[in-house]
CSV table of C-alpha atoms in Angstrom, one decimal:
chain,number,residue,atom,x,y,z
A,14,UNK,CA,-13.0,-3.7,-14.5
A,15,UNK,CA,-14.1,0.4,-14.2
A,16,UNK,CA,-12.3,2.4,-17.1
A,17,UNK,CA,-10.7,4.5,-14.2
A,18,UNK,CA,-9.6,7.5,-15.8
A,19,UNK,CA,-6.3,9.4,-15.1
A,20,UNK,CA,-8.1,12.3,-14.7
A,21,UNK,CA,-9.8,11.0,-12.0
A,22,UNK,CA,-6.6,9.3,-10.3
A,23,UNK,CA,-5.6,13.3,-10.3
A,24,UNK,CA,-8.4,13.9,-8.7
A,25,UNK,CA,-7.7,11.3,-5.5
A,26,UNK,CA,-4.3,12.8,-5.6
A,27,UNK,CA,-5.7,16.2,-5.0
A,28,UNK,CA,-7.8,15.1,-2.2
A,29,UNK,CA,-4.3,14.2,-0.4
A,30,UNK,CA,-4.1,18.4,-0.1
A,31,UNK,CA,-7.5,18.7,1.7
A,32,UNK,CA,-8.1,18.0,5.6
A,33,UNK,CA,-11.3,15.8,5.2
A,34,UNK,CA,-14.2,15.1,3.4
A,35,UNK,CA,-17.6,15.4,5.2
A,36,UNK,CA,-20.0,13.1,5.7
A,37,UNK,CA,-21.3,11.5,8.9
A,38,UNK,CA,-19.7,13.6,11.5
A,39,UNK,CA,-20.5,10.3,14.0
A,40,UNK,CA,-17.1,8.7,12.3
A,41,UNK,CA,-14.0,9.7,11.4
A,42,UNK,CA,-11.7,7.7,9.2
A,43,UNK,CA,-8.2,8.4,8.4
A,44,UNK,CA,-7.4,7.1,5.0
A,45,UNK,CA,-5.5,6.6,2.1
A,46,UNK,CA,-7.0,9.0,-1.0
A,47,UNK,CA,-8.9,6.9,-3.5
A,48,UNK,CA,-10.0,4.2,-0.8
A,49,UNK,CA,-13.4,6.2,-0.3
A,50,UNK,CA,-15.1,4.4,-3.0
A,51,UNK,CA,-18.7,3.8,-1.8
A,52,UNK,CA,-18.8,0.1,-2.6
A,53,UNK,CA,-16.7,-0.5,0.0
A,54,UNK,CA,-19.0,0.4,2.4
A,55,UNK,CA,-22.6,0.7,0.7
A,56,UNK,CA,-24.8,-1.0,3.7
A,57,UNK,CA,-23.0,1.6,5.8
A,58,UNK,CA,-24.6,4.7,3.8
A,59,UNK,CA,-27.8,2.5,3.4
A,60,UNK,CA,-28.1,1.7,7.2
A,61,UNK,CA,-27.0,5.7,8.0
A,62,UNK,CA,-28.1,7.6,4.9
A,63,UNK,CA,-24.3,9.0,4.1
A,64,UNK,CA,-20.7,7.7,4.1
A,65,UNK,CA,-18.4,8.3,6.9
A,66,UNK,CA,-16.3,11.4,6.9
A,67,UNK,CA,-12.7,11.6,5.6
A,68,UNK,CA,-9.2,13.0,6.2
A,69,UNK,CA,-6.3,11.9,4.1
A,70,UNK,CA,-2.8,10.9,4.2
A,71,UNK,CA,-0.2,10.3,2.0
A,72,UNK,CA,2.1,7.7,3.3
A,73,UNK,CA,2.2,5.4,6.2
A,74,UNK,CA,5.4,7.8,8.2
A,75,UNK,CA,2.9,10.3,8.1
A,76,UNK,CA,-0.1,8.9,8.7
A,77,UNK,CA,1.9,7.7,12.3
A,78,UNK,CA,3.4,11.3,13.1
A,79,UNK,CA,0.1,12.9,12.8
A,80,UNK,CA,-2.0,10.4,15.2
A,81,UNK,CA,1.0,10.8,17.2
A,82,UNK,CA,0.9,14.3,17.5
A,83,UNK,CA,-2.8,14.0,19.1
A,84,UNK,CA,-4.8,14.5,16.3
A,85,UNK,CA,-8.4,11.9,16.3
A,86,UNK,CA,-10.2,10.1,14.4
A,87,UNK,CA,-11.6,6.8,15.0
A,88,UNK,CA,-10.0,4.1,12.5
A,89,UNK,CA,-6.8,4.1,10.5
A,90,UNK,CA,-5.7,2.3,7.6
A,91,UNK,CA,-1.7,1.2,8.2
A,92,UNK,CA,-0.2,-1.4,6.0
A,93,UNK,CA,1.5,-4.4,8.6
A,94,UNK,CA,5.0,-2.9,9.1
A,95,UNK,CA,3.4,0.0,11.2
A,96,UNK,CA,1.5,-1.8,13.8
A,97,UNK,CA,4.0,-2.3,16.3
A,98,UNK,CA,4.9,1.5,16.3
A,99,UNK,CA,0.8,2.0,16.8
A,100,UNK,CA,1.1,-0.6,19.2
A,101,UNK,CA,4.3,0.7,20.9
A,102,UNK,CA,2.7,4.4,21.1
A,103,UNK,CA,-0.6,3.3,22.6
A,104,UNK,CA,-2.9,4.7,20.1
A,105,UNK,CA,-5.0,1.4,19.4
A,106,UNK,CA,-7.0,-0.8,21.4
A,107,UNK,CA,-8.3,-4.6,20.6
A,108,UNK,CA,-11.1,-5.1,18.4
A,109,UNK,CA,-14.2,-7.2,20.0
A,110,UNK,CA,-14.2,-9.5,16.7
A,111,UNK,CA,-17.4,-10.9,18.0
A,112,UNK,CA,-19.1,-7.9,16.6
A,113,UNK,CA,-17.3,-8.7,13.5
A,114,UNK,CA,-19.7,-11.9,11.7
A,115,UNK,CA,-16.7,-12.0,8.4
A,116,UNK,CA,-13.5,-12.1,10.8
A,117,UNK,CA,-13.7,-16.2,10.5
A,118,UNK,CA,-13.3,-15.8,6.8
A,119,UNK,CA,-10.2,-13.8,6.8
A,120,UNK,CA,-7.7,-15.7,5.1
A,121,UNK,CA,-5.4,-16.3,8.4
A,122,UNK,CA,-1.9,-16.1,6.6
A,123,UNK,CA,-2.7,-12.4,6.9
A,124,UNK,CA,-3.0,-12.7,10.8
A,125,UNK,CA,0.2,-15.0,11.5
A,126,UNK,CA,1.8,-12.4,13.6
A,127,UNK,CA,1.7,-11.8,17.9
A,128,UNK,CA,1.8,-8.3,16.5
A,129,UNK,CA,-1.8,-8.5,15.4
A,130,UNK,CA,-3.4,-11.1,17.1
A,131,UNK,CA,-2.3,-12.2,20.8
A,132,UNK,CA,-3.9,-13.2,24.1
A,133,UNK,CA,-4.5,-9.4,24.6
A,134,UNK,CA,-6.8,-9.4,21.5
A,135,UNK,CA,-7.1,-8.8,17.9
A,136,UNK,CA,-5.0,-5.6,17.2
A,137,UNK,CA,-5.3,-5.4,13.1
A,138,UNK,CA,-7.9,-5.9,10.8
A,139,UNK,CA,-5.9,-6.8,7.4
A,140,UNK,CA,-8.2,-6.1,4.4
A,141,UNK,CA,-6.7,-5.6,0.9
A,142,UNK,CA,-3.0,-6.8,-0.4
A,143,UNK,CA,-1.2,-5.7,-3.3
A,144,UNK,CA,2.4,-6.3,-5.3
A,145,UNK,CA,5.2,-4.1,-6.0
A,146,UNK,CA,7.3,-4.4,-9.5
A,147,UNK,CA,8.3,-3.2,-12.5
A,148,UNK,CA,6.3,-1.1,-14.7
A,149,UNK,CA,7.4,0.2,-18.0
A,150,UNK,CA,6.4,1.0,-21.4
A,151,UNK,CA,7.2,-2.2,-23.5
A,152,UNK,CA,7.1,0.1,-26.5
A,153,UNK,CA,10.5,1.8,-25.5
A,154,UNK,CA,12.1,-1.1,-23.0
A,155,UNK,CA,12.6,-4.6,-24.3
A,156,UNK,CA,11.6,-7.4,-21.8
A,157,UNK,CA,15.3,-8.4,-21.8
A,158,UNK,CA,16.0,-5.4,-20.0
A,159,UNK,CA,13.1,-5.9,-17.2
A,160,UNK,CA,14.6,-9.3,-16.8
A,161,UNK,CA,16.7,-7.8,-13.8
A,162,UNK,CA,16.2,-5.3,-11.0
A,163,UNK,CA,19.3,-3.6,-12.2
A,164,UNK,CA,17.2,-2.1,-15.3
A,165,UNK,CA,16.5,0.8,-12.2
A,166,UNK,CA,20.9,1.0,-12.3
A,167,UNK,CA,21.1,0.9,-16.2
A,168,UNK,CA,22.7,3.9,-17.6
A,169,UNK,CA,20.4,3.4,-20.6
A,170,UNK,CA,17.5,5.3,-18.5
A,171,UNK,CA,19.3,8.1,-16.8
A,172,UNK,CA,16.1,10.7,-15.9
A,173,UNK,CA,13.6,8.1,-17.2
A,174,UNK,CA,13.1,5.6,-13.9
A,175,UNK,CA,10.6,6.8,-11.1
A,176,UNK,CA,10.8,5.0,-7.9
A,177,UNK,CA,8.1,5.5,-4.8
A,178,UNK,CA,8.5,8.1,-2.1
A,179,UNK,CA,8.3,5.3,-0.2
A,180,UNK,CA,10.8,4.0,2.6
A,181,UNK,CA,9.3,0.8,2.6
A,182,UNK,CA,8.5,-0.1,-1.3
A,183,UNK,CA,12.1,1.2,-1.7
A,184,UNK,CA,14.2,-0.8,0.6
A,185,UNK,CA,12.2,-3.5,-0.6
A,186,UNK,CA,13.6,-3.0,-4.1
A,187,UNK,CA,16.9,-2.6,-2.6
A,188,UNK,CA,17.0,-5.6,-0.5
A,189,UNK,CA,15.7,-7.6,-3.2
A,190,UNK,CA,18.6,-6.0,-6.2
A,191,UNK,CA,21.0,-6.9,-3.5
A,192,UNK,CA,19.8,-10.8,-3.2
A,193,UNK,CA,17.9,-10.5,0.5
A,194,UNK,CA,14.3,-11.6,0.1
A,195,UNK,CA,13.7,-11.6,4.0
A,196,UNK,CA,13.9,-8.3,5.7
A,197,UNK,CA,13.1,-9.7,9.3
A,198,UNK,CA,16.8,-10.5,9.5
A,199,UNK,CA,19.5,-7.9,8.2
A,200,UNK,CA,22.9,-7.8,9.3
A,201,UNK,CA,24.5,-4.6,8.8
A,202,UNK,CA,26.3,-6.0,5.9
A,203,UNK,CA,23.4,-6.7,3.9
A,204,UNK,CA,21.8,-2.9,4.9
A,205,UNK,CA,25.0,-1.4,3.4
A,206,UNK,CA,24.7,-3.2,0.5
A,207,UNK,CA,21.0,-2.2,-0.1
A,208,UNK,CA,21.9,1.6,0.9
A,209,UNK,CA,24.9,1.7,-1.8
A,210,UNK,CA,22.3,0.2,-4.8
A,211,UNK,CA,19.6,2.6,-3.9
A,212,UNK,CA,22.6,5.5,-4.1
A,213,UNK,CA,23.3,4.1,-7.9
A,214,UNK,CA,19.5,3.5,-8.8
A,215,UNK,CA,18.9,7.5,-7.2
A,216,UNK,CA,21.4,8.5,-10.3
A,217,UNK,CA,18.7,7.6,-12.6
A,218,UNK,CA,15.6,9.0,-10.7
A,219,UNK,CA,13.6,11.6,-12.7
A,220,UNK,CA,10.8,11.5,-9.9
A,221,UNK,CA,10.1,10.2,-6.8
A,222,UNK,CA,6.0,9.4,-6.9
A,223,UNK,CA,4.1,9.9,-4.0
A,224,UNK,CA,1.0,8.5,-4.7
A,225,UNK,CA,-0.5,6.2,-7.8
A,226,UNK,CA,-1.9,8.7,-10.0
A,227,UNK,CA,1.2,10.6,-9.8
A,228,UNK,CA,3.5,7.5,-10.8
A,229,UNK,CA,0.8,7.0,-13.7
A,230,UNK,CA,0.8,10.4,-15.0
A,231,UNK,CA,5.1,10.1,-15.1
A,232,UNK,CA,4.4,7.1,-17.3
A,233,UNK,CA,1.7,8.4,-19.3
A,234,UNK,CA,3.8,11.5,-20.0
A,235,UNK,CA,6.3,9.6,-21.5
A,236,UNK,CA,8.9,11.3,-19.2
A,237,UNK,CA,9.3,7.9,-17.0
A,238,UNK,CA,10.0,4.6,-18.8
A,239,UNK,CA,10.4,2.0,-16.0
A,240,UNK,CA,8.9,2.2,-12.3
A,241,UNK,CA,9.0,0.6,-9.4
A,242,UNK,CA,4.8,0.2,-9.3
A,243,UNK,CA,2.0,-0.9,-6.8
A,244,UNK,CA,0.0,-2.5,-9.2
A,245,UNK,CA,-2.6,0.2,-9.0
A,246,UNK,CA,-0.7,2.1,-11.2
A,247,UNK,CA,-1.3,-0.3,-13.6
A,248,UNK,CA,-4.4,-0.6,-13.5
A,249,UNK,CA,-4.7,3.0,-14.1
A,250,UNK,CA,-2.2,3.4,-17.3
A,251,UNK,CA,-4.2,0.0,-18.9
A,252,UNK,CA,-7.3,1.0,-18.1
A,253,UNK,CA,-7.0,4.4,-20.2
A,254,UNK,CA,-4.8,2.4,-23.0
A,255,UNK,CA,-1.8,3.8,-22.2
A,256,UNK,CA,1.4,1.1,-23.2
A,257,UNK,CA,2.6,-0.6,-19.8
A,258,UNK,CA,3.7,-4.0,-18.6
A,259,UNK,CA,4.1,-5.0,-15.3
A,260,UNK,CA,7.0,-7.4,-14.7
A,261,UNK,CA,6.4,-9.3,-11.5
A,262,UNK,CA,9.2,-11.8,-12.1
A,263,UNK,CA,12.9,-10.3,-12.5
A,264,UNK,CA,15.1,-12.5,-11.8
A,265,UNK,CA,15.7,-11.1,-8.3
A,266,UNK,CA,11.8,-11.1,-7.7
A,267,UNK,CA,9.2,-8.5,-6.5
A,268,UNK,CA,7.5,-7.5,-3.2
A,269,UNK,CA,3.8,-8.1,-1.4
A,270,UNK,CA,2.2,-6.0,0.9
A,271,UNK,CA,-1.1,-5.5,2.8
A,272,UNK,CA,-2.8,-3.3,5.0
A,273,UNK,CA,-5.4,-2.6,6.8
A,274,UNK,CA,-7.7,-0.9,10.1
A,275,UNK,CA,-6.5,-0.3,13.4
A,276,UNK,CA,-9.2,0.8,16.3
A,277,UNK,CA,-7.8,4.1,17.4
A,278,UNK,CA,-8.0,5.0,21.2
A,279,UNK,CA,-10.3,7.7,22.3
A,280,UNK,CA,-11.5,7.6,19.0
A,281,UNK,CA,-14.3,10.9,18.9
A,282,UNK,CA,-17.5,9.1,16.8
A,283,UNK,CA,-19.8,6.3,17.3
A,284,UNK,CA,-17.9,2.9,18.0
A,285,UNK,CA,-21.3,1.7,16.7
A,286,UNK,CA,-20.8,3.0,13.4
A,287,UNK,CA,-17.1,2.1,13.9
A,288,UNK,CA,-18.2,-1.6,13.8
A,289,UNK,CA,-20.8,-1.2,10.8
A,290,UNK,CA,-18.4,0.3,8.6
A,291,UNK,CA,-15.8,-2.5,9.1
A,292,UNK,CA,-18.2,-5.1,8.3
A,293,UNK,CA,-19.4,-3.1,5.1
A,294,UNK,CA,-15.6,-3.4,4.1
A,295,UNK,CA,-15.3,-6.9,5.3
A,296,UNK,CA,-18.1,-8.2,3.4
A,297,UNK,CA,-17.6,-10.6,0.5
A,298,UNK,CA,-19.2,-8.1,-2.1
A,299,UNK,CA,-16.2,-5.9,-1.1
A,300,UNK,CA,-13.9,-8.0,-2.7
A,301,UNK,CA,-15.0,-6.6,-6.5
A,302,UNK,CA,-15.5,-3.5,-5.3
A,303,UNK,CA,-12.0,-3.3,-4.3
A,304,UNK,CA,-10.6,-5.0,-7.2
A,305,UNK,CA,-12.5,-2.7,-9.4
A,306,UNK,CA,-12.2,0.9,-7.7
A,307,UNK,CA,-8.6,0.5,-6.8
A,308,UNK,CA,-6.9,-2.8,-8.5
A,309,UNK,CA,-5.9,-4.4,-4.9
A,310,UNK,CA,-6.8,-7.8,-3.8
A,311,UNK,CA,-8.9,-8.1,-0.8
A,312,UNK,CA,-8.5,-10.1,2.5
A,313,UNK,CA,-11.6,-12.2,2.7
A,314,UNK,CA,-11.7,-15.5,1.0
A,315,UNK,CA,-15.1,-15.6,0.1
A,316,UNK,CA,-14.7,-12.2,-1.0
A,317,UNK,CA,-11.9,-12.9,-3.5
A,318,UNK,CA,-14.2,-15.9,-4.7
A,319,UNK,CA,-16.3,-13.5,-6.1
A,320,UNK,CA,-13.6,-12.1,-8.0
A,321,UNK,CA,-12.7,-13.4,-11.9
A,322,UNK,CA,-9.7,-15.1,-12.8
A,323,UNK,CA,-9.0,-12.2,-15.4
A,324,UNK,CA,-9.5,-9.6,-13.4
A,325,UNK,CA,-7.2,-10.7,-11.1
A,326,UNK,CA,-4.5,-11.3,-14.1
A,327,UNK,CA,-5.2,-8.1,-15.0
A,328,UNK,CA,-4.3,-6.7,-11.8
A,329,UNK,CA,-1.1,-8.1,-11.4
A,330,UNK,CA,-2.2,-10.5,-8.3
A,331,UNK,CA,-1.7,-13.7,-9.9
A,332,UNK,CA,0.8,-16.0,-8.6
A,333,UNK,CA,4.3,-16.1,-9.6
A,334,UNK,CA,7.4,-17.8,-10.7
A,335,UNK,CA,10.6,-16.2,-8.6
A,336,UNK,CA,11.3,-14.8,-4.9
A,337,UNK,CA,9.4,-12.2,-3.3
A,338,UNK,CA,10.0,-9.7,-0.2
A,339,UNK,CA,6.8,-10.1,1.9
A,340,UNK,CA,6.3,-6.4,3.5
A,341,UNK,CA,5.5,-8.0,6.9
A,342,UNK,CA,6.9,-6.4,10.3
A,343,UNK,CA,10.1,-6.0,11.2
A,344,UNK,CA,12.3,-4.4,13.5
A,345,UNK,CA,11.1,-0.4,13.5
A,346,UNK,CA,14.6,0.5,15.2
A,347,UNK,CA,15.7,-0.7,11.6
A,348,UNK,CA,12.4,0.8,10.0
A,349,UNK,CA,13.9,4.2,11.7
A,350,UNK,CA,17.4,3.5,10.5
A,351,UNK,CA,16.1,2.8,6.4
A,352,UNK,CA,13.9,6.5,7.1
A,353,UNK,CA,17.0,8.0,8.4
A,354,UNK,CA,19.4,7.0,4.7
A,355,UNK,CA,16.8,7.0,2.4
A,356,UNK,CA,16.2,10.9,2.9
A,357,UNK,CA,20.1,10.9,3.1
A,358,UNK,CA,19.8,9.5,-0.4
A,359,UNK,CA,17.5,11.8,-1.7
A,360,UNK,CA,19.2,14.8,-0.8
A,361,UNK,CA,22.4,13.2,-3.0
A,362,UNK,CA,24.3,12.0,0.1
């Protein structure tokens, strides 16, 4: 895999501060920082001569607000809790997925949802999936004390946890801590539970992270000893021989995710260029290029069949031995709600 340095995950975190990166002014994509890696789309700058141009967000609430708000571009890169609310708003249209050869080979557990696929169309274009754990420095923390979630509630690490700016990654965690491995489903009971173990866990937050380098540099610092990680991170701290271990398999489990591109209406570029960047993504040689620039597994089959067993081990993407939260969509009146107290929490209420 690429020695990725932390200097240049500081880099991708600084690009969250600029408006956009230009490029081909015929396409507009609204993005995550650090997901403009040119593999991922090299027959698109060899068919048009230059990547497409940029502008950055840094979470998935935000992304939302902005389009919104009226702001255009023409593709947008929501992981699979948010599509309703882009459905909901009307800001996406269907895309024709016979202009889209690599479609069949997406593996179709990503797809299993009327939310993303129904008789009105294909609505989502899921392409890369990652895990959210534990990462800490198994220097300082013994494995027995990443055995359990509750390592994020142990008094032993006041001011040394970090846990993601994140509503979604975080009730995760908390739903998880609190024995609930299936968010679709949460009776008030279970949310109060989840609410009061994120209050305890927030008494031993130095940092909420707001993006990957950020949660790497906490870690590399020596200031944060335990995390809750996308495995990116990882990847990162590893990869510049930094001490970490990512512990997928607490007792009470870990959490999955994936994302991927949504057709925005009235998009301003070419929706011919729309297409032939999607397909540069989609493409099996994508797979490594993902794995390698960023440390997330990719949708495509034949694209993760390209991919070696060790790098994928070394990633974190391997399968595993105890429960997990699948971040798929649920209910966005309770999305609102777990918005609503987690900033509650973070102002110490």
């Amino acid at each position: 895999m690429r020695k990725s340095s932390l200097l240049l995950a500081s880099v991708a975190a600084f690009a969250l501060t600029l408006p956009a990166r230009a490029a081909d002014p015929d396409l507009l994509v609204f993005d995550w920082a650090g997901f403009e890696e040119e593999g991922l789309f090299a027959p698109y700058i060899e068919k048009h001569g230059t990547g497409p141009s940029y502008t950055f967000y840094g979470d998935d609430d935000e992304a939302y607000q902005k389009l919104a708000s009226g702001f255009k571009a023409d593709v947008a890169h929501p992981c699979s809790q948010m599509v309703s609310k882009y459905r909901d708003a009307g800001l996406i249209e269907p895309w024709d997925t016979s202009r889209i050869p690599e479609f069949a080979n997406l593996d179709p557990s990503f797809l299993n949802s009327p939310i993303f696929k129904d008789d009105a169309g294909v609505w989502y274009l899921p392409t890369d999936w990652g895990v959210t754990a534990i990462a800490y420095n198994p220097e300082q923390v013994p494995a027995e004390d990443v055995a359990s979630l509750s390592v994020f509630t142990n008094p032993k690490y006041q001011g040394r946890t970090s846990l993601p700016d994140s509503s979604d990654d975080i009730w995760a965690l908390a739903y998880l801590a609190t024995g609930v491995t299936d968010w679709t489903t949460i009776s008030d009971e279970q949310f109060a539970a989840a609410a009061a173990w994120l209050r305890e866990a927030h008494q031993n937050v130095r940092s909420y992270w707001a993006d990957p380098a950020e949660q790497a540099q906490l870690m590399a610092s020596g200031e944060v000893l335990v995390a809750w990680s996308w495995n990116d991170g990882v990847v990162y701290l590893r990869n510049d021989g930094y001490p970490v271990a990512f512990q997928r398999e607490a007792k009470e489990g870990s959490s999955t995710w994936f994302c991927g591109f949504v057709n925005l209406k009235d998009g301003p570029g070419s929706e011919d260029k729309l297409y032939d960047f999607v397909n540069a993504w989609l493409r099996p040689e994508a797979g490594p290029a993902l794995l390698d620039a960023i440390g997330y597994g990719h949708t495509n089959t034949a694209a993760m069949d390209l991919v070696p067993a060790e790098d994928l081990e070394t990633a974190g993407l391997t399968d595993i031995d105890a429960p997990i939260l699948a971040q798929t969509p649920n209910d966005p009146a309770l999305r609102e709600r777990q918005l609503a107290e987690f900033e509650k929490i973070k102002a110490g209420f």
